[in-house]
CSV table of C-alpha atoms in Angstrom, one decimal:
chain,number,residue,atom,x,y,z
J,1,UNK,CA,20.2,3.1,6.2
J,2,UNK,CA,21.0,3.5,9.5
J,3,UNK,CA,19.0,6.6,10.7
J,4,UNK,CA,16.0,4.8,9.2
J,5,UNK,CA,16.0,2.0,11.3
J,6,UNK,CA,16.4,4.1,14.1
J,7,UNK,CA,13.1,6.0,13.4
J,8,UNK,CA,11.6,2.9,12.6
J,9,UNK,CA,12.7,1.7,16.4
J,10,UNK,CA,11.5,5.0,17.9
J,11,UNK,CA,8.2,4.6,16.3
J,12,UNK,CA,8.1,0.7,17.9
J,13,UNK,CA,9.2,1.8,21.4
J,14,UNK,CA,6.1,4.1,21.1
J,15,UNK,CA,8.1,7.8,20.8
J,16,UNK,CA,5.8,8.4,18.0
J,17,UNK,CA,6.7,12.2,17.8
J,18,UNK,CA,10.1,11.6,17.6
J,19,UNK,CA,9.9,9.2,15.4
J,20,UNK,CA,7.6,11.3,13.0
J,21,UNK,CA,10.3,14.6,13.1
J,22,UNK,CA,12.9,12.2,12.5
J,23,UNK,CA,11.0,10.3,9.4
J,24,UNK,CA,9.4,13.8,7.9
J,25,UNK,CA,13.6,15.1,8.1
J,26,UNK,CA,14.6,11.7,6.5
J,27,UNK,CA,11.6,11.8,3.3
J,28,UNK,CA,12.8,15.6,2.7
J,29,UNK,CA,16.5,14.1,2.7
J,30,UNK,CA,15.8,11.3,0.5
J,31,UNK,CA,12.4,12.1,-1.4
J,32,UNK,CA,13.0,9.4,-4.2
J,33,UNK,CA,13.7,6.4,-1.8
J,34,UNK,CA,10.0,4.8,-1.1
J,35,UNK,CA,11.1,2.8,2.1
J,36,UNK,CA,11.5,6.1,3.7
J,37,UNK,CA,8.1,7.6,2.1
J,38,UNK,CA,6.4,4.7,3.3
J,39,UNK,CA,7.4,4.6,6.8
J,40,UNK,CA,7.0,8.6,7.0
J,41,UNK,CA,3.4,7.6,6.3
J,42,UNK,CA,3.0,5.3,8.4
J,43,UNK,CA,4.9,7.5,11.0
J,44,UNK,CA,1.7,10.3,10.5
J,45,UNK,CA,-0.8,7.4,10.0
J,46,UNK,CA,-0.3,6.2,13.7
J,47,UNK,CA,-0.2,9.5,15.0
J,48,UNK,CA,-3.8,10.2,13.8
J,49,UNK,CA,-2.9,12.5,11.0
J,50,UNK,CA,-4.3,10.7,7.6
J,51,UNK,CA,-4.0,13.5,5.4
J,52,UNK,CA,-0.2,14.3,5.9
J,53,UNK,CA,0.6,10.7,5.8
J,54,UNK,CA,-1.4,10.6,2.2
J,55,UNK,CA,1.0,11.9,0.3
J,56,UNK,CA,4.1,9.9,1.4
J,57,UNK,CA,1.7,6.5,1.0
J,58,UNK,CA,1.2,7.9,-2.4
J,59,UNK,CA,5.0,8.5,-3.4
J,60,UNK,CA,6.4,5.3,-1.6
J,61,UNK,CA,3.7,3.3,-4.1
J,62,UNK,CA,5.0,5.4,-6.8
J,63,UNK,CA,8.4,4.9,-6.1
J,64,UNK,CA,7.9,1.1,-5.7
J,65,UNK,CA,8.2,-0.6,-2.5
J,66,UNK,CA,9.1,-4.1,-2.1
J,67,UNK,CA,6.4,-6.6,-1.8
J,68,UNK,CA,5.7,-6.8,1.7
J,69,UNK,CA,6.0,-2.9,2.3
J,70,UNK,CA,3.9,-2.5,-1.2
J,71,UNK,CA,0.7,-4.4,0.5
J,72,UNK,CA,1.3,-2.3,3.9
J,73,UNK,CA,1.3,1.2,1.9
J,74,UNK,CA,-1.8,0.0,-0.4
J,75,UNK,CA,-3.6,-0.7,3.0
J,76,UNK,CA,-2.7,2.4,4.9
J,77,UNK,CA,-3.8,4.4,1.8
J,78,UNK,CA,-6.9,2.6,1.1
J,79,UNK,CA,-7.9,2.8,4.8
J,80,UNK,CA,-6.3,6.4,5.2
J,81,UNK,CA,-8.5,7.7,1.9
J,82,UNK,CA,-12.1,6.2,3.5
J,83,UNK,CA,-11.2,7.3,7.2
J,84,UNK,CA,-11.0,10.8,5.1
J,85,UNK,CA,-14.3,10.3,3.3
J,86,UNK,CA,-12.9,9.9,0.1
J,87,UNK,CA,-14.7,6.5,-0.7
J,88,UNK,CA,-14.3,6.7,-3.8
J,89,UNK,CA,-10.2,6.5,-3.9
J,90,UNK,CA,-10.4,4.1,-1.2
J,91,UNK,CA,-12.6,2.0,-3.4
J,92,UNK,CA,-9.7,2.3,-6.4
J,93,UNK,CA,-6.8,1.3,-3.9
J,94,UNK,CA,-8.2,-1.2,-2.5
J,95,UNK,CA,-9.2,-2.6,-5.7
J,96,UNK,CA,-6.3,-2.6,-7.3
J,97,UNK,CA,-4.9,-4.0,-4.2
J,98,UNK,CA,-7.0,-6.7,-4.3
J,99,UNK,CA,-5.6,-7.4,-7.6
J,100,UNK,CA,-2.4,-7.2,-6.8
J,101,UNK,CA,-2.3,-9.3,-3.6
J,102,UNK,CA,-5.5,-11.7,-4.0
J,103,UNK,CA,-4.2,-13.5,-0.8
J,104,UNK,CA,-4.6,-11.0,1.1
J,105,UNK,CA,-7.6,-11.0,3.5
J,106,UNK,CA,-7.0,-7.4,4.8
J,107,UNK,CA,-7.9,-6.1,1.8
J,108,UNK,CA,-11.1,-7.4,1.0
J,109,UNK,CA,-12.4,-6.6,4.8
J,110,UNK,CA,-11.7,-3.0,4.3
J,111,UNK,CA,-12.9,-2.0,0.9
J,112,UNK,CA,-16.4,-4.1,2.8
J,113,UNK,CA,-16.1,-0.8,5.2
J,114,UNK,CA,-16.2,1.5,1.8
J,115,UNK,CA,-19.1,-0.3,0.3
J,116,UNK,CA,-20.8,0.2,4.1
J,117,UNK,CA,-20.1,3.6,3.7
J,118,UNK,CA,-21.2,4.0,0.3
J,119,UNK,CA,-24.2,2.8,1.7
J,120,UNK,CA,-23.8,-0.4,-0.9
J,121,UNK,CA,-24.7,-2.7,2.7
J,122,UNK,CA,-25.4,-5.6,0.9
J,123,UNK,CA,-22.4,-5.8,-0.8
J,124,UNK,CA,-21.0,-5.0,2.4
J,125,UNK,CA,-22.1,-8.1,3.9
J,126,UNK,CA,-21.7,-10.2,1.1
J,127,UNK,CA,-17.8,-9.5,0.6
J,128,UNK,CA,-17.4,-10.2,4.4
J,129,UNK,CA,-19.7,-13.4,4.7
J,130,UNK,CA,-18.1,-14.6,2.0
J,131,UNK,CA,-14.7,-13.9,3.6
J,132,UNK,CA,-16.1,-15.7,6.7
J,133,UNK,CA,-16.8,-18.5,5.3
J,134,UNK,CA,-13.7,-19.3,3.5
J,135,UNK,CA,-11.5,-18.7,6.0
J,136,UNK,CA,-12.9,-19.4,9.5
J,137,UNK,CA,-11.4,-22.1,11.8
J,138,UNK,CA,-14.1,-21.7,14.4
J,139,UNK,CA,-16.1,-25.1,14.5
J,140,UNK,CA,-19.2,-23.9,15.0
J,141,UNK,CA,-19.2,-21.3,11.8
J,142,UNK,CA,-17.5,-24.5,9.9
J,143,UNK,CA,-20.7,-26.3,10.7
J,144,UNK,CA,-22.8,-23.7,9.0
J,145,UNK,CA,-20.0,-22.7,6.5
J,146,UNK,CA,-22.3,-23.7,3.0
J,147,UNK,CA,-25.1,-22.0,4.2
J,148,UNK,CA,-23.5,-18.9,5.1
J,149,UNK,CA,-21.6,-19.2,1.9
J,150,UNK,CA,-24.9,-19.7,-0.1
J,151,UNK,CA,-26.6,-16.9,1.3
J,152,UNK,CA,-24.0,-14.4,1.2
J,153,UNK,CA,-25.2,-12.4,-1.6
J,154,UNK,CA,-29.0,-13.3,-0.7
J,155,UNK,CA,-29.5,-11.7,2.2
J,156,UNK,CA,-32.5,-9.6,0.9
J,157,UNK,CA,-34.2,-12.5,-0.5
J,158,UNK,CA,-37.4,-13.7,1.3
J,159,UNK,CA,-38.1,-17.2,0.4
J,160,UNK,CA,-41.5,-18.3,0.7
């Protein structure tokens, strides 16, 4: 679709407001195509307006996105639901994303930010330690990388 890829191309040359009018015209002209939900969120998401873009993350899910789009809208709405306080959605998205795409790091590192928020720190920590440690290349953590591994979900342990 031509006119989507043109939004899309506003949106990347930084004419985010343009890009937005255009998208929100395109998602009311074609409300059961999820490509054009999906970047109509995304379109509101970089504009700073979470809770307009929720709805078109929601729909472009629903509708079912390809793969790579699918992992992109899971994120924006995981991310979009805790930026709006609404932990406990955020926690459901990005667990099910988690599920969904286990091979993506994103995902883990943000529902972290929920657990921080719920005030569930430790876990926090523990999910991005954890992280940390399976997928650093910096020598220096690589050194230390079963220890930090070990003590990931220890952290309030005092050992005598």
């Amino acid at each position: 679709m031509n006119e989507l890829f043109e939004a899309i191309s506003l949106r990347e040359a930084g004419k985010l407001a343009e890009a937005n009018k255009r998208l929100i015209e395109l998602a009311s002209a074609y409300p059961d195509d999820a490509e054009v939900q999906y970047q109509c969120a995304w379109s509101f998401d970089v504009l700073g307006q979470e809770a307009a873009a929720v709805p078109y993350y929601e729909r472009g899910i629903a509708l079912g996105l390809p793969k790579e789009h699918e992992e992109g809208a899971y994120l924006g709405l995981g991310s979009t639901y805790r930026t709006l306080g609404n932990y406990k959605k955020a926690e459901q998205t990005l667990k099910e994303a988690m599920n969904l795409f286990p091979k993506n790091n994103a995902f883990p590192v943000f529902y972290a930010m929920v657990k921080y928020n719920q005030k569930e720190h430790g876990e926090a920590m523990q999910i991005l330690l954890q992280l940390l440690a399976e997928t650093t290349s910096d020598n220096d953590i690589l050194e230390y990388q079963r220890a930090i591994a070990f003590y990931a979900d220890k952290l309030d342990i005092v050992w005598s």
